[in-house]
C-alpha positions as a printed NumPy array, in Angstrom:
array([[ -0.322,  -0.094,   0.072],
       [  1.895,   3.943,  -0.707],
       [  2.12 ,   5.957,   1.362],
       [  0.47 ,   8.805,   1.917],
       [  2.007,  11.993,   3.08 ],
       [ -0.249,  14.888,   4.159],
       [  1.623,  18.142,   2.794],
       [  1.332,  20.979,   5.309],
       [ -0.321,  24.148,   3.374],
       [  0.854,  27.538,   3.572],
       [ -1.965,  29.56 ,   5.865],
       [ -1.269,  33.857,   5.082],
       [ -2.003,  35.772,   8.699],
       [ -2.782,  39.334,   8.194],
       [ -2.401,  41.519,  11.157],
       [ -2.387,  45.027,  11.663],
       [  0.144,  48.435,  10.9  ],
       [  1.051,  51.021,  13.281],
       [  3.739,  53.201,  13.584],
       [  6.774,  52.973,  16.085],
       [  5.154,  55.971,  17.905],
       [  2.291,  53.754,  19.112],
       [  4.902,  50.383,  20.09 ],
       [  7.709,  52.161,  21.606],
       [  6.684,  55.815,  22.975],
       [  9.414,  56.182,  25.39 ],
       [ 12.206,  55.717,  22.011],
       [ 11.496,  58.584,  19.883],
       [ 13.507,  57.71 ,  17.126],
       [ 11.739,  54.959,  16.253],
       [  8.328,  57.591,  16.406],
       [  7.742,  57.123,  12.622],
       [  9.084,  53.526,  11.682],
       [  6.128,  51.54 ,  10.542],
       [  5.326,  48.615,  11.935],
       [  3.4  ,  45.728,  10.93 ],
       [  1.96 ,  43.443,  14.511],
       [ -0.067,  40.154,  15.147],
       [ -1.25 ,  38.197,  17.459],
       [ -0.062,  35.372,  17.836],
       [ -2.609,  33.361,  18.877],
       [ -3.814,  33.091,  14.773],
       [ -0.789,  31.73 ,  14.047],
       [ -1.034,  29.322,  17.469],
       [ -4.017,  27.951,  15.977],
       [ -3.195,  27.363,  12.157],
       [ -0.067,  25.597,  13.469],
       [ -2.27 ,  23.127,  16.039],
       [ -4.135,  22.27 ,  12.776],
       [ -1.38 ,  21.395,  11.543],
       [ -1.138,  24.377,   8.494],
       [  2.136,  26.465,   8.856],
       [  1.466,  30.385,   9.531],
       [  3.224,  32.862,   7.436],
       [  2.305,  36.224,   8.925],
       [  1.854,  38.883,   6.247],
       [  2.991,  41.934,   6.31 ],
       [  1.522,  45.424,   3.685],
       [  3.172,  44.981,   0.893],
       [  2.411,  47.074,  -2.577],
       [  1.694,  43.719,  -3.702],
       [ -0.116,  41.402,  -2.223],
       [ -0.802,  38.792,  -5.518],
       [  2.705,  38.191,  -4.735],
       [  1.684,  35.929,  -1.001],
       [ -1.078,  34.614,  -2.432],
       [  0.795,  33.062,  -5.262],
       [  2.672,  30.861,  -2.564],
       [ -0.046,  30.302,  -0.18 ],
       [ -2.526,  27.456,   0.292],
       [ -4.982,  30.095,   1.965],
       [ -5.782,  33.096,   3.865],
       [ -7.041,  34.509,   6.848],
       [ -7.921,  38.058,   7.574],
       [ -7.977,  38.755,  10.809],
       [ -9.707,  41.202,  12.831],
       [ -8.916,  44.841,  13.508],
       [-10.221,  48.283,  13.119],
       [-13.399,  49.209,  11.208],
       [-13.19 ,  49.196,   7.314],
       [-13.066,  52.554,   5.671],
       [-17.239,  53.639,   5.426],
       [-15.948,  55.004,   2.299],
       [-16.341,  51.677,   1.3  ],
       [-19.335,  50.797,   1.856],
       [-21.033,  54.138,   1.652],
       [-21.641,  54.171,   5.349],
       [-20.995,  57.253,   8.32 ],
       [-18.043,  57.573,   9.767],
       [-18.36 ,  59.258,  12.539],
       [-19.274,  55.818,  14.192],
       [-16.219,  54.699,  12.647],
       [-13.14 ,  53.687,  14.485],
       [ -9.503,  52.866,  13.856],
       [ -9.875,  53.583,  10.248],
       [ -6.742,  52.106,   8.   ],
       [ -6.815,  52.948,   4.315],
       [ -3.247,  50.989,   3.718],
       [ -4.707,  48.517,   5.668],
       [ -8.036,  47.932,   3.824],
       [ -5.862,  48.233,   0.506],
       [ -3.512,  45.527,   0.733],
       [ -6.595,  43.126,   3.209],
       [ -8.758,  43.91 ,  -0.696],
       [ -6.197,  43.236,  -3.075],
       [ -5.42 ,  40.237,  -1.274],
       [ -8.777,  39.156,  -1.454],
       [ -9.307,  39.985,  -5.132],
       [ -6.1  ,  37.51 ,  -5.49 ],
       [ -7.05 ,  34.636,  -3.669],
       [-10.647,  34.94 ,  -5.848],
       [ -8.706,  34.729,  -8.633],
       [ -7.097,  31.601,  -8.068],
       [ -9.364,  30.062,  -5.92 ],
       [ -7.523,  30.209,  -2.5  ],
       [ -9.48 ,  29.383,   0.492],
       [ -9.994,  32.248,   2.64 ],
       [-10.933,  33.034,   6.698],
       [-12.204,  35.921,   7.831],
       [-12.306,  36.448,  11.234],
       [-14.609,  39.537,  13.003],
       [-12.909,  42.401,  10.938],
       [-12.299,  40.01 ,   8.357],
       [-15.746,  38.655,   7.668],
       [-16.79 ,  42.49 ,   6.781],
       [-14.146,  43.155,   4.321],
       [-15.323,  39.949,   2.732],
       [-19.031,  41.261,   2.856],
       [-17.996,  44.69 ,   1.758],
       [-15.772,  43.277,  -0.819],
       [-18.962,  41.612,  -2.304],
       [-20.183,  44.703,  -2.17 ],
       [-22.296,  43.839,   0.636],
       [-22.976,  46.742,   3.598],
       [-22.289,  46.805,   7.353],
       [-24.264,  47.814,  10.575],
       [-22.4  ,  51.452,  11.344],
       [-22.736,  50.605,  15.223],
       [-23.599,  48.045,  17.823],
       [-24.564,  49.407,  21.403],
       [-23.203,  47.668,  24.136],
       [-26.009,  47.39 ,  25.861],
       [-28.224,  46.399,  22.851],
       [-29.159,  42.21 ,  21.585],
       [-26.647,  39.889,  22.613],
       [-24.577,  43.158,  23.869],
       [-21.862,  41.992,  21.309],
       [-19.51 ,  45.215,  21.756],
       [-19.473,  44.821,  25.108],
       [-15.95 ,  43.642,  25.81 ],
       [-15.537,  41.359,  28.97 ],
       [-12.265,  41.135,  31.174],
       [-11.418,  37.467,  30.046],
       [-11.705,  37.402,  26.123],
       [-12.418,  32.991,  25.651],
       [-15.78 ,  33.997,  28.016],
       [-18.446,  32.762,  25.407],
       [-21.332,  35.709,  25.701],
       [-24.281,  34.33 ,  23.227],
       [-24.933,  32.068,  21.336],
       [-24.913,  31.614,  17.522],
       [-27.272,  29.004,  15.322],
       [-26.341,  27.977,  11.567],
       [-28.   ,  26.913,   8.692],
       [-28.259,  23.13 ,   7.643],
       [-26.76 ,  22.128,   5.327],
       [-24.481,  25.11 ,   5.517],
       [-20.608,  24.908,   6.457],
       [-20.467,  25.782,   9.828],
       [-23.095,  23.36 ,  10.354],
       [-21.349,  21.063,   9.633],
       [-18.531,  22.431,  11.585],
       [-20.204,  22.931,  14.431],
       [-23.924,  21.535,  14.16 ],
       [-26.913,  23.538,  15.06 ],
       [-25.57 ,  26.261,  17.487],
       [-22.515,  26.686,  19.344],
       [-21.449,  29.83 ,  22.483],
       [-19.259,  32.233,  21.245],
       [-17.412,  35.631,  22.486],
       [-18.099,  38.515,  21.624],
       [-15.768,  41.652,  20.462],
       [-17.696,  44.098,  17.559],
       [-19.227,  47.173,  17.191],
       [-20.306,  46.379,  13.168],
       [-21.24 ,  43.878,  11.701],
       [-22.777,  42.415,   8.304],
       [-26.102,  44.345,   6.804],
       [-26.53 ,  43.947,   3.297],
       [-25.467,  40.374,   2.412],
       [-22.952,  40.634,  -0.617],
       [-23.596,  38.962,  -4.074],
       [-22.673,  35.23 ,  -3.766],
       [-22.551,  34.928,  -0.111],
       [-24.575,  33.602,   2.491],
       [-25.376,  34.948,   5.691],
       [-25.232,  31.015,   7.711],
       [-25.007,  32.401,  11.306],
       [-26.722,  34.366,  13.491],
       [-26.709,  35.362,  16.755],
       [-30.436,  35.409,  18.867],
       [-30.986,  39.117,  18.423],
       [-30.672,  38.438,  14.733],
       [-27.132,  39.304,  14.358],
       [-24.542,  38.829,  11.177],
       [-22.279,  35.762,  12.71 ],
       [-21.572,  33.761,  10.157],
       [-20.823,  34.383,   5.854],
       [-20.377,  31.965,   3.296],
       [-19.989,  32.357,  -0.178],
       [-21.356,  30.402,  -2.954],
       [-18.387,  28.403,  -4.255],
       [-17.401,  26.737,  -0.788],
       [-13.898,  28.313,  -0.639],
       [-14.79 ,  31.488,   1.355],
       [-16.329,  31.748,   5.045],
       [-16.176,  34.21 ,   7.446],
       [-17.426,  34.162,  11.57 ],
       [-18.168,  37.006,  13.288],
       [-16.836,  36.357,  16.376],
       [-12.975,  35.997,  17.475],
       [-12.146,  31.497,  17.453],
       [ -8.49 ,  32.117,  18.195],
       [ -8.912,  33.639,  21.385],
       [-11.381,  30.079,  22.503],
       [-10.027,  27.736,  24.857],
       [-10.329,  24.844,  22.615],
       [ -9.343,  24.784,  19.057],
       [-12.253,  25.519,  17.056],
       [-13.357,  23.634,  13.605],
       [-12.542,  26.724,  11.375],
       [ -9.12 ,  26.256,  11.594],
       [ -9.732,  22.686,  10.703],
       [-11.332,  23.568,   8.056],
       [ -9.255,  26.421,   6.158],
       [ -5.979,  23.772,   6.631],
       [ -8.017,  21.579,   5.385],
       [ -9.404,  22.923,   2.603],
       [ -5.717,  24.49 ,   1.786],
       [ -4.497,  21.105,   1.907],
       [ -6.69 ,  19.381,  -1.184],
       [ -5.796,  22.7  ,  -3.03 ]])
């Protein structure tokens, strides 16, 4: 019987941009130095799921990454520029035009090459806006399932999410699961070729999937939860299948 070799897929993970003054305020000589930084839990989860994580600094041609990667994770962070979806600016926080330009181009390159994509929190919103969807500009902390009310413990399970039968998320989690929550915006009008397949009890969209089956977005932060979450197994498995 032939030996089957499991290939370790390369999973690219986006990060955030800042200036040296934001990271090292006591080093004035670094104040205007550009910084790319990453929360390590994304990489740890990819590695635990069997992939090899690659953290992606912002460059001018992100399609060059996609040529070498087997999948992409669009990570959490600040809000998508409301100009991209004709939304109001007064409720937007930590908007980065540079990061938007990079991630939207990265996503476009992934779509063109059939590279799998997992979007987490902001990443779900990037996916939805890219496909011409819109966002809810702001969810108050006490509204509905209190999505934007941060907990001291990032692993704390705040509310349930129910999944549509026959969806990718249903296959991964079953009919529902409990999640953490750290977002003040959410998908509103769902983009072209996307389907909302996960909702919290107040109706907020918590999961979206592309009709092609290779793009998945979740609104919570699975990388922060104690046990390895199935979405990381999904992105590694589908990346390996390429």
